[in-house]
CSV table of C-alpha atoms and ligand atoms in Angstrom, one decimal:
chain,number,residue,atom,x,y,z
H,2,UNK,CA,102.4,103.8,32.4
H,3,UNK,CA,100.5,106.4,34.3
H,4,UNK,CA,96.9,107.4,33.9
H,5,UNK,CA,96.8,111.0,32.3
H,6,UNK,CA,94.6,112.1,34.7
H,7,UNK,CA,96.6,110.7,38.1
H,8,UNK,CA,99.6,108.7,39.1
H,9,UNK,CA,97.8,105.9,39.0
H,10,UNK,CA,98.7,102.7,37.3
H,11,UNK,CA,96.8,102.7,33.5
H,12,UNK,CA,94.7,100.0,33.2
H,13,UNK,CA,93.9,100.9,28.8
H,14,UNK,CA,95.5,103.4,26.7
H,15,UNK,CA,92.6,105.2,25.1
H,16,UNK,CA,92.7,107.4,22.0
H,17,UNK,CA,92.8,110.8,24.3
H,18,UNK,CA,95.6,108.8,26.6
H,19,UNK,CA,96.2,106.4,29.4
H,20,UNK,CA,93.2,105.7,32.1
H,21,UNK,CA,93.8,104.0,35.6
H,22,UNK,CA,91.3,102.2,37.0
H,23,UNK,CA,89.1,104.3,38.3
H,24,UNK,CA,89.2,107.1,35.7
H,25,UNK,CA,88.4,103.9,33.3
H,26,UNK,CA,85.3,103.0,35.3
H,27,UNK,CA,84.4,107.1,36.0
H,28,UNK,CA,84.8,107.9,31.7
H,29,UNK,CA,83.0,104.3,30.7
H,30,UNK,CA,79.7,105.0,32.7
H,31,UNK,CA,79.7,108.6,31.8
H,32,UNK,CA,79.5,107.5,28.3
H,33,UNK,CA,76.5,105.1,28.7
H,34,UNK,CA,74.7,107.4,30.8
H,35,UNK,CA,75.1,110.5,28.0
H,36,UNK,CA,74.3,108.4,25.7
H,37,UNK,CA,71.3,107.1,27.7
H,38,UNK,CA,70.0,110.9,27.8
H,39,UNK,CA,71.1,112.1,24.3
H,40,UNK,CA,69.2,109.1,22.8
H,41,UNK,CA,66.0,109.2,25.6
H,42,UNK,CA,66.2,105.4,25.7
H,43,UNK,CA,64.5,106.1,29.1
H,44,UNK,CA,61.9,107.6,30.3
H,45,UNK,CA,60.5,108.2,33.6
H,46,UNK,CA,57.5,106.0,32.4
H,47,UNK,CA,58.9,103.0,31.7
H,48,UNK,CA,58.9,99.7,32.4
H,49,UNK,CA,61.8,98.2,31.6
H,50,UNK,CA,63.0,94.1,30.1
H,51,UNK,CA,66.7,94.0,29.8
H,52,UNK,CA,67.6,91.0,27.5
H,53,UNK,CA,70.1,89.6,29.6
H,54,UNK,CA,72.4,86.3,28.6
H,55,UNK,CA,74.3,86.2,31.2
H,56,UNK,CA,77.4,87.4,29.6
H,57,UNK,CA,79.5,90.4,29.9
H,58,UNK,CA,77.5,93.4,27.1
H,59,UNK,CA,74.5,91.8,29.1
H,60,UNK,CA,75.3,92.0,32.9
H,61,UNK,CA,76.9,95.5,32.3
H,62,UNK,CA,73.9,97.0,30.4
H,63,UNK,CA,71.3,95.4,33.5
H,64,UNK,CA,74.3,96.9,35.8
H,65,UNK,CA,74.0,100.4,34.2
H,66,UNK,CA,70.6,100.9,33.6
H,67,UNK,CA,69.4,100.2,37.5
H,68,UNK,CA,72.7,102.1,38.4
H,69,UNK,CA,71.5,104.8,36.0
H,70,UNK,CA,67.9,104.7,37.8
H,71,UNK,CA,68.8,104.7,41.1
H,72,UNK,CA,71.4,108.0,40.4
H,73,UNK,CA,68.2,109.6,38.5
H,74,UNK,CA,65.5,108.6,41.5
H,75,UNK,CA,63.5,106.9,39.0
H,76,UNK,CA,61.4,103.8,40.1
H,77,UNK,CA,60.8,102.6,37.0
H,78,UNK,CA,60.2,98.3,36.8
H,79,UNK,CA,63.1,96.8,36.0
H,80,UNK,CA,63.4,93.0,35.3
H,81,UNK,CA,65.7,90.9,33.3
H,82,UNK,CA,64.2,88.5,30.0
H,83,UNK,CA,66.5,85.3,29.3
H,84,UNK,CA,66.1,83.0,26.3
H,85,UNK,CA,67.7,79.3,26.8
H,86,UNK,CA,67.7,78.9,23.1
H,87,UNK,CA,69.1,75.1,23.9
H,88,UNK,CA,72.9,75.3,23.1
H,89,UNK,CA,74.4,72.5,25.1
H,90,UNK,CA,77.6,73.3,27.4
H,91,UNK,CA,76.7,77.0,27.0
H,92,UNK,CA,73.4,78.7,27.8
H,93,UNK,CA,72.8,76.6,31.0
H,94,UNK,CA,76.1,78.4,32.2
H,95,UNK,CA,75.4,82.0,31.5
H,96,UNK,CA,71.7,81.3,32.9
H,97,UNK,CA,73.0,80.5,36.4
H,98,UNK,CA,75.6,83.6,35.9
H,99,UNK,CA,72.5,85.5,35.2
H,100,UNK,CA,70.4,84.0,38.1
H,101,UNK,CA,73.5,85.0,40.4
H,102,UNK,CA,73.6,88.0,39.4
H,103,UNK,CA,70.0,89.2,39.6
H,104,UNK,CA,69.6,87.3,42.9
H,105,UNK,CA,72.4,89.6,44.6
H,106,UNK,CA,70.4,93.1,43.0
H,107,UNK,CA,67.1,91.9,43.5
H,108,UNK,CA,66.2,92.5,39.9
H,109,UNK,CA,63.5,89.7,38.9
H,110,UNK,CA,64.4,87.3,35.7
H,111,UNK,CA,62.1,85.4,33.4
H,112,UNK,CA,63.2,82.6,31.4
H,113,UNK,CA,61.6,81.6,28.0
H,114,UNK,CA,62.5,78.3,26.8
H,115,UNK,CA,62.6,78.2,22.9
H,116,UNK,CA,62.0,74.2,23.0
H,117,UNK,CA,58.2,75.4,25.1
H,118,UNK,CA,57.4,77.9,21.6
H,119,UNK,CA,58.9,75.9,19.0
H,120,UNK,CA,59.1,72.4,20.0
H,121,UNK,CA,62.9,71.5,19.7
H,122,UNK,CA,65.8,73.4,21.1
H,123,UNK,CA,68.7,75.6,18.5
H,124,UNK,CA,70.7,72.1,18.7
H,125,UNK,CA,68.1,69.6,17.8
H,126,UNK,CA,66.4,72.5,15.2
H,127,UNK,CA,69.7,74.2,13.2
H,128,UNK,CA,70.8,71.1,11.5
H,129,UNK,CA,67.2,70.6,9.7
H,130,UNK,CA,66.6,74.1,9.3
H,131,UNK,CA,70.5,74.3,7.3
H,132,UNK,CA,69.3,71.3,5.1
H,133,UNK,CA,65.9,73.3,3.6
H,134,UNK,CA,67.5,76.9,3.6
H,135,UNK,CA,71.4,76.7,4.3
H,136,UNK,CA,70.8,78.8,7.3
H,137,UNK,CA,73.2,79.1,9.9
H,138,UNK,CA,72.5,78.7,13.9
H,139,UNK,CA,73.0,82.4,14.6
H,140,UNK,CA,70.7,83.4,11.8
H,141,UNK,CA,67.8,80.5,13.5
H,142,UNK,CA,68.8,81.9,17.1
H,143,UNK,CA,68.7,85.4,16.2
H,144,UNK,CA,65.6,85.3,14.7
H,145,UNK,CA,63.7,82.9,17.2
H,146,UNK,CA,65.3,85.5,20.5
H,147,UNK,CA,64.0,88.8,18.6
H,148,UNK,CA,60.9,86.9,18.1
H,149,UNK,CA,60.7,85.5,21.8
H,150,UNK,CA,62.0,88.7,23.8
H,151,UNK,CA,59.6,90.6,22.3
H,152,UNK,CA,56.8,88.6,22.6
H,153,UNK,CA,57.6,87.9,26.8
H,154,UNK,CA,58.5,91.7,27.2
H,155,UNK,CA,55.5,92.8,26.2
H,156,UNK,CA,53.3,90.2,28.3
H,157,UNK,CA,55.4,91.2,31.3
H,158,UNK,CA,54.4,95.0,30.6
H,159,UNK,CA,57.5,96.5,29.3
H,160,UNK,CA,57.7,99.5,27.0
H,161,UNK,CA,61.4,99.3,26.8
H,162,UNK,CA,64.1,96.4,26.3
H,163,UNK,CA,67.3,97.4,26.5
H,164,UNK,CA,69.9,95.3,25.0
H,165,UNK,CA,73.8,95.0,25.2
H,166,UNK,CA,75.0,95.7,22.1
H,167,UNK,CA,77.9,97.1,22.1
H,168,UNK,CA,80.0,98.9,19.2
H,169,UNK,CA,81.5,95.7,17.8
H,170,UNK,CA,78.2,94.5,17.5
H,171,UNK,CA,76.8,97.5,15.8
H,172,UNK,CA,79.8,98.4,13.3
H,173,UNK,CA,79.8,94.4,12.5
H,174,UNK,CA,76.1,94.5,11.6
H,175,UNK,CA,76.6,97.5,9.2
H,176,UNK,CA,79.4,96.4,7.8
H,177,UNK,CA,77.5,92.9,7.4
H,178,UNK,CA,74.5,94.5,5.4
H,179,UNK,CA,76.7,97.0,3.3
H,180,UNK,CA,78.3,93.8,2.3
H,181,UNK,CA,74.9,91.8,1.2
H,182,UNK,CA,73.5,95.4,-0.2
H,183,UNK,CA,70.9,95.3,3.0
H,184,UNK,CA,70.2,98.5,3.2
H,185,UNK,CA,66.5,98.1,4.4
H,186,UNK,CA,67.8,95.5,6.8
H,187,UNK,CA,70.5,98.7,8.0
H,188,UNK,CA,67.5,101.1,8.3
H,189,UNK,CA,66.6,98.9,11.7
H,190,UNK,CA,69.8,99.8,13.2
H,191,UNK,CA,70.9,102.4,15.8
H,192,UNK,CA,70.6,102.9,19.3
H,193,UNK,CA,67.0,102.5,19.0
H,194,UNK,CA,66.2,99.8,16.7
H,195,UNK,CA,63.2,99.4,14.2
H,196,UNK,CA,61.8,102.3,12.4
H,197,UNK,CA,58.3,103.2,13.3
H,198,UNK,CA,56.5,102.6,16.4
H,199,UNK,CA,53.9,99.7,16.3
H,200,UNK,CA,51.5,98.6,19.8
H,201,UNK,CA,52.7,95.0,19.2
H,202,UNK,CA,56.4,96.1,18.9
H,203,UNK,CA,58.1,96.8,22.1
H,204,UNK,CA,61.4,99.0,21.1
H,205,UNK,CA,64.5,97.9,21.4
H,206,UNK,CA,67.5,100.0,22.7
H,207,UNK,CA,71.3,100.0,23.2
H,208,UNK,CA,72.9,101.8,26.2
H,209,UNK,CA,76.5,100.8,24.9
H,210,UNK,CA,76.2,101.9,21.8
H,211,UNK,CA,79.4,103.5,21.8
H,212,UNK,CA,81.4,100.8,24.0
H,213,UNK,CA,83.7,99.2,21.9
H,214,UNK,CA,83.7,95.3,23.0
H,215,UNK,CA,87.4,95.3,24.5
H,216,UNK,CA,86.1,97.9,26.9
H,217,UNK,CA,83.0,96.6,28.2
H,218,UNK,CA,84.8,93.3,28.8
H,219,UNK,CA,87.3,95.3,31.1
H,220,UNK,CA,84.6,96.8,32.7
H,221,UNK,CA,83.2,93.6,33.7
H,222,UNK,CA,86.5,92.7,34.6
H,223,UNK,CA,87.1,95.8,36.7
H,224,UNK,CA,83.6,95.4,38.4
H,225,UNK,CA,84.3,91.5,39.4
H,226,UNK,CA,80.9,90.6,37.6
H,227,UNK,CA,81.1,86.9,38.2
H,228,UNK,CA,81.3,85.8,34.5
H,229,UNK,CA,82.7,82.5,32.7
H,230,UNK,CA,83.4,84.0,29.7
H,231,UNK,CA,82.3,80.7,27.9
H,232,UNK,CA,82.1,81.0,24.0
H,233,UNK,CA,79.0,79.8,22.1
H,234,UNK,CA,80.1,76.9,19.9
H,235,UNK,CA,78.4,78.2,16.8
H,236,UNK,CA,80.2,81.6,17.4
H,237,UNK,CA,82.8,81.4,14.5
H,238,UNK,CA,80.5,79.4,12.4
H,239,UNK,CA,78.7,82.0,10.8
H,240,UNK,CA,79.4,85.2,8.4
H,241,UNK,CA,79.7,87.7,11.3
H,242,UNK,CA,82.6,86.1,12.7
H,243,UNK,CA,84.4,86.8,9.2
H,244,UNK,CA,83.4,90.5,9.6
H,245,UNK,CA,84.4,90.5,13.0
H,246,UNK,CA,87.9,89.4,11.8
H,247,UNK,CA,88.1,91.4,9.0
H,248,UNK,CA,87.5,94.4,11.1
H,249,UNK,CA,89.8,93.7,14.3
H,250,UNK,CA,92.5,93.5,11.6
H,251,UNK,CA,91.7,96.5,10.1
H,252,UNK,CA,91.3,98.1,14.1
H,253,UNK,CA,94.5,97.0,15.0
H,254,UNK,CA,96.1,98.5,11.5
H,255,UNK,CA,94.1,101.8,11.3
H,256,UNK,CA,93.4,103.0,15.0
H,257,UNK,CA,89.2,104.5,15.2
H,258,UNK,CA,88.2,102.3,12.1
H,259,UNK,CA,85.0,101.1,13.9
H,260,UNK,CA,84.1,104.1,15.3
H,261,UNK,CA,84.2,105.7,11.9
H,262,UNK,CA,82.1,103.0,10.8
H,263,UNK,CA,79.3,104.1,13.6
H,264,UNK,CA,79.8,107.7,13.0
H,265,UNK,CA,79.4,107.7,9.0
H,266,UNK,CA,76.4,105.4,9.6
H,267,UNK,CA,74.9,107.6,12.3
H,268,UNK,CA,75.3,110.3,9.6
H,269,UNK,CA,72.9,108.4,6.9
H,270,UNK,CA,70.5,106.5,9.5
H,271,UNK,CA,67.8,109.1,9.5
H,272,UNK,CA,67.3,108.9,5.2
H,273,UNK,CA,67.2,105.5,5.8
H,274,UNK,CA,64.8,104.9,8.6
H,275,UNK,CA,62.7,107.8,6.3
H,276,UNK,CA,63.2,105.9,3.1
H,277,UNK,CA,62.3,102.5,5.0
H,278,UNK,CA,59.5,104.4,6.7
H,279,UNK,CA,57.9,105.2,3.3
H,280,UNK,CA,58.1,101.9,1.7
H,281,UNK,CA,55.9,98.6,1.7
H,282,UNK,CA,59.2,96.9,3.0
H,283,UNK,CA,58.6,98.6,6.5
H,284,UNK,CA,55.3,98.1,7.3
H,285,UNK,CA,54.6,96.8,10.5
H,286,UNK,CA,52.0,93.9,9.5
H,287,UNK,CA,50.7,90.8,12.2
H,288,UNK,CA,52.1,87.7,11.6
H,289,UNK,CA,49.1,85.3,9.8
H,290,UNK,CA,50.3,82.5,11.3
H,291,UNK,CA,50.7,84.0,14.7
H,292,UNK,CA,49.5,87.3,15.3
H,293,UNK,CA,53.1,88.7,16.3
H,294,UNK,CA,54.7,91.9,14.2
H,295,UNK,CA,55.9,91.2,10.8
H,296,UNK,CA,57.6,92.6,7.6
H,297,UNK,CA,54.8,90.6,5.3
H,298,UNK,CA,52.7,88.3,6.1
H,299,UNK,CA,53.9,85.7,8.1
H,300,UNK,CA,56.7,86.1,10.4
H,301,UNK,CA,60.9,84.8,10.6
H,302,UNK,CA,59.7,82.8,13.3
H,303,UNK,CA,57.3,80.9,11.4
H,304,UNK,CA,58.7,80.8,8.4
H,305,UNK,CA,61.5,78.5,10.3
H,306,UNK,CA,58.9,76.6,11.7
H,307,UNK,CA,57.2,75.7,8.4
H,308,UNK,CA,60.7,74.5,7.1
H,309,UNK,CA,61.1,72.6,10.6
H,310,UNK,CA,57.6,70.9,9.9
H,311,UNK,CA,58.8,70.1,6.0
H,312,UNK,CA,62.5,68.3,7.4
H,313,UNK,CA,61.4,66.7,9.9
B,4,LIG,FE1,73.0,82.4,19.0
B,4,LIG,FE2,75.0,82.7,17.3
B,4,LIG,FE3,75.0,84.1,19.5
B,4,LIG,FE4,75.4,81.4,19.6
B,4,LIG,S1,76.7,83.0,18.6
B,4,LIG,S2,74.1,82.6,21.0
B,4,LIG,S3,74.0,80.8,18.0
B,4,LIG,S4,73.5,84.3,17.9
């Protein structure tokens, strides 16, 4: 097949038609870059952490942002923050994918161990944190790498982090807290998370908002990012890999389904950030235990550390 915009060979069939490679790479950086500007997730005073893994959403939103500052002539700090949450056969991979990377752009990376903060690593901590609260490791990991890039970025002096979530990620985690009735959870959503500014809370924000997963995998692809595309073993171990199913399915039956999922949500986000604004829910407290933002009294973070102290 032919792209529709050249005789070129298509490289993805699109919902407006067939794109070759370079029309694929020309229409996917476009669509960060608008909706870098529609959204202001940068500004010209910025400094900005990237939470970077090492995989794919990760490289290409480090990729896009210094692209997008360079093509601006903006001179805005730009460094990447890793967690090594301690998941054997996997993170020490996409670290030295990461390293690689950086190294060949000159972009400087930190790395935050969680074993330095909270004294065992996601391997050695999941199975006695699933005994007191039938947690799961992604809901331990996700908790402890909010917790930890937010903490670093803000001793290293950033104002922004950008992350690489991409549309997947975003029409799973709706779909996840329609499902549990989450809707204050749902209020910190978008492509600026949280909902009201707070000195100890550096905001979060997604440049590939609107990149469904397929394609920013065949960007990287296009791009020859040198990735290993390793899986993490607890990947399919938790609820979101059910949602992430259940969707695909419904993707591959009913072409657009996750984008209608991001556009009705889109739609409803401001009465939600407003309602969550307005209630006690949404305050922005410090943690008593460690002095880092909250929703109550004492942090996520801690709270898994208490239950670590109790099981061990
Ligand atoms: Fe963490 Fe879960 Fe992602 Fe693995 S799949 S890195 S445990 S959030």
């Amino acid at each position: 097949m032919a792209c529709h915009k050249c005789p070129e060979r298509s490289v993805i069939t699109l919902q407006h038609g067939e794109l070759c490679k370079n029309h694929f790479l020309s229409y996917f950086e476009d669509k960060v870059f608008k909706t870098i500007k529609k959204y202001s997730l940068i500004s010209r005073q910025d400094v900005i952490g990237v939470a970077a893994s090492g995989g794919k959403d990760s490289l290409t939103a480090l990729y896009l942002t210094q692209k997008y500052l360079q093509e601006n002539n903006l001179n805005n700090k730009l460094f990447a923050l890793a967690i090594d949450e301690g998941i054997h056969e996997y993170r020490a991979t996409t670290l030295q994918d990461l390293q690689e990377f950086c190294e060949g752009r000159n972009i400087p990376v930190t790395v935050v161990r969680s074993q330095e903060i909270f004294g065992q690593t996601l391997d050695e901590a999941y199975p006695r944190v699933n005994r007191g609260t039938k947690k799961k490791p992604c809901n331990v990991c996700g908790v402890w790498r909010r917790y930890l890039i937010n903490k670093h970025a803000r001793k290293l002096g950033a104002t922004k982090v950008i992350t690489g979530h991409n549309l997947d990620d975003e029409a799973q985690a709706i779909v996840m807290n329609w499902f549990k009735a989450n809707t204050s959870l749902a209020a910190h959503l978008g492509p600026i998370s949280g909902v009201e500014e707070h000195e100890l809370f550096v905001p979060r924000v997604k440049p590939l908002y609107f990149c469904p997963e397929k394609e920013v995998r065949l960007y990287a692809l296009l791009k020859g990012f040198k990735i290993q595309f390793v899986e993490c073993p607890y990947a399919r171990d938790g609820y979101r890999a059910q949602i992430q199913d259940l969707l695909n399915d419904f993707e591959a039956k009913y072409k657009g389904t996750k984008q209608g999922i991001i556009n009705s949500f889109l739609d409803i986000l401001p009465l939600l950030k407003e309602r969550e604004r307005k209630s006690e829910k949404g305050t922005i407290q410090q943690c008593q235990e460690c002095g880092e933002p909250a929703h109550g009294e004492v942090c996520n973070a801690c709270k898994i550390k208490e239950v670590l102290v109790v099981e061990s």
